XYZ file of C-alpha atoms in Angstrom:
179
model
C -44.821 -38.739 -18.419
C -46.498 -36.762 -20.836
C -44.551 -35.689 -24.111
C -44.809 -32.284 -25.702
C -46.647 -32.749 -28.864
C -47.686 -31.098 -32.048
C -51.338 -30.386 -31.549
C -51.970 -31.953 -34.947
C -50.591 -35.257 -33.972
C -51.862 -34.924 -30.447
C -55.359 -34.808 -31.853
C -54.748 -37.994 -34.084
C -53.120 -40.064 -31.388
C -55.407 -38.987 -28.539
C -52.910 -37.498 -26.003
C -50.272 -40.047 -26.494
C -48.248 -40.253 -23.560
C -44.797 -42.013 -23.517
C -42.662 -43.362 -20.856
C -39.421 -44.839 -21.597
C -38.395 -47.771 -19.591
C -36.737 -51.214 -20.024
C -35.499 -51.784 -23.690
C -33.862 -49.686 -26.503
C -34.462 -46.504 -28.261
C -31.217 -45.306 -29.787
C -27.997 -46.414 -31.003
C -26.566 -44.624 -28.026
C -26.903 -47.670 -25.700
C -25.242 -50.943 -24.668
C -25.748 -54.767 -24.353
C -26.015 -58.298 -22.616
C -28.593 -60.820 -21.477
C -32.344 -60.436 -20.591
C -33.688 -62.410 -17.696
C -37.133 -64.198 -18.050
C -37.940 -63.072 -21.612
C -38.460 -65.690 -24.207
C -38.755 -65.052 -27.896
C -40.226 -67.556 -30.410
C -40.309 -66.625 -34.029
C -43.866 -66.382 -35.450
C -43.053 -65.423 -38.921
C -41.818 -62.639 -41.252
C -43.657 -59.834 -43.123
C -42.179 -56.943 -45.324
C -38.682 -56.989 -43.835
C -39.845 -57.486 -40.400
C -39.439 -60.595 -38.087
C -42.491 -61.283 -35.861
C -41.959 -62.921 -32.530
C -44.245 -64.130 -29.779
C -42.691 -63.193 -26.229
C -42.980 -64.644 -22.966
C -42.115 -63.380 -19.496
C -43.348 -60.154 -17.891
C -44.317 -58.317 -20.908
C -45.799 -61.359 -23.130
C -47.415 -60.549 -26.353
C -45.771 -60.219 -29.701
C -43.348 -57.793 -31.254
C -41.756 -57.015 -34.807
C -38.149 -56.702 -35.227
C -35.896 -55.185 -37.992
C -32.226 -55.404 -38.132
C -31.066 -52.105 -39.311
C -27.431 -53.134 -39.431
C -25.594 -56.468 -38.193
C -25.084 -54.454 -34.985
C -28.322 -52.644 -34.509
C -31.964 -53.670 -34.157
C -35.364 -51.831 -34.165
C -38.506 -53.230 -32.508
C -42.118 -52.364 -32.027
C -44.636 -54.073 -30.066
C -47.784 -54.247 -28.161
C -48.156 -55.645 -24.790
C -51.878 -56.894 -24.258
C -52.250 -56.804 -20.634
C -55.134 -55.229 -18.733
C -53.881 -51.851 -19.809
C -52.643 -52.422 -23.423
C -49.526 -50.489 -24.270
C -47.135 -50.276 -27.044
C -43.441 -49.589 -27.255
C -40.679 -48.622 -29.628
C -37.094 -49.810 -28.979
C -33.734 -49.669 -30.569
C -30.829 -51.977 -29.538
C -27.376 -52.327 -30.488
C -24.160 -54.398 -29.899
C -22.036 -51.139 -30.095
C -20.714 -49.238 -27.132
C -23.287 -46.860 -25.515
C -23.570 -43.610 -23.593
C -26.163 -44.701 -21.160
C -25.992 -47.643 -18.555
C -28.754 -49.802 -17.118
C -31.347 -47.639 -15.256
C -29.801 -44.397 -16.322
C -32.243 -41.969 -18.199
C -31.589 -39.514 -21.024
C -33.864 -37.116 -22.954
C -34.905 -38.158 -26.386
C -36.641 -36.448 -29.312
C -38.944 -38.611 -31.769
C -39.700 -37.114 -35.087
C -42.289 -38.819 -37.012
C -42.464 -37.201 -40.560
C -42.095 -33.994 -38.936
C -44.322 -34.394 -36.014
C -42.253 -34.305 -32.784
C -42.470 -35.905 -29.411
C -40.185 -35.603 -26.359
C -39.417 -38.021 -23.490
C -36.718 -39.570 -21.813
C -35.133 -43.205 -22.218
C -33.924 -45.592 -19.680
C -31.074 -47.802 -20.340
C -31.393 -51.605 -20.072
C -29.160 -54.738 -21.021
C -30.811 -57.126 -23.225
C -30.257 -60.560 -24.598
C -27.584 -61.712 -27.376
C -25.252 -58.898 -26.538
C -27.680 -56.041 -27.373
C -28.345 -53.146 -25.077
C -30.715 -50.239 -25.388
C -33.961 -48.534 -23.941
C -37.411 -48.387 -25.046
C -40.241 -46.101 -25.197
C -43.600 -47.192 -23.608
C -46.722 -45.868 -25.378
C -49.865 -46.001 -23.228
C -51.857 -45.471 -26.307
C -51.418 -48.495 -28.651
C -53.251 -46.385 -31.243
C -49.985 -44.616 -31.481
C -48.106 -47.572 -32.767
C -50.998 -48.179 -35.507
C -50.505 -44.533 -36.549
C -46.683 -44.928 -36.507
C -46.830 -47.887 -38.866
C -48.613 -45.775 -41.577
C -45.718 -43.158 -41.501
C -42.626 -42.950 -43.598
C -39.809 -41.940 -41.349
C -38.932 -42.038 -37.552
C -36.012 -40.029 -36.424
C -34.613 -40.683 -32.830
C -32.220 -37.986 -31.495
C -31.019 -38.669 -28.071
C -29.773 -35.735 -26.014
C -26.210 -34.904 -26.972
C -26.127 -37.667 -29.748
C -26.578 -37.661 -33.399
C -30.209 -38.286 -35.152
C -30.872 -41.980 -36.005
C -33.223 -42.100 -38.998
C -35.359 -45.143 -39.503
C -37.282 -46.167 -42.448
C -40.794 -47.239 -41.704
C -41.465 -48.867 -45.144
C -43.387 -52.038 -44.742
C -44.385 -51.362 -41.119
C -48.055 -51.193 -41.795
C -47.971 -54.762 -43.468
C -45.979 -56.241 -40.551
C -48.149 -54.648 -37.948
C -51.008 -56.744 -39.402
C -48.777 -59.944 -39.118
C -48.145 -58.660 -35.329
C -52.034 -58.507 -34.967
C -52.357 -61.999 -36.134
C -49.652 -63.094 -33.745
C -51.415 -61.410 -30.842
C -54.793 -63.072 -31.743
C -53.058 -66.652 -31.430
C -51.512 -65.978 -28.038
């Protein structure tokens, strides 16, 4: 699915298209256990924890707890068609069930992207949805920004600071190189 983009960001990110599928994009989601995924802590950097992952989407991810009940993640899956994702998980009740879709607006320092999120249950009591980004350059650009605001259709905006994200992404790259 292509996102409607601001021409300036579209140029910088080379027509980034985002598909939302299996993990978490906003606090309007729900929780329980993820099947064959494994997570091994690789390290920490600038307030982010870095994990090596196994299972269908093996690679590395970076995770930051926003509250005791809410977790934001970004990652890159280094398969034949490298892709990135952003995700938001919560232990709180949600408005979307597993496999359901909802429209989402992403605002990155004033630049907007739209798409849809698909709900998914995850491990440790977290539920959510995630946005696939078929151009990993988008994740690298996002890491240099200040604020990401995620607004699910009919929901309240969720504002996320991206402070320290660039340094954490360098640690994520080191993790990827060791996999």
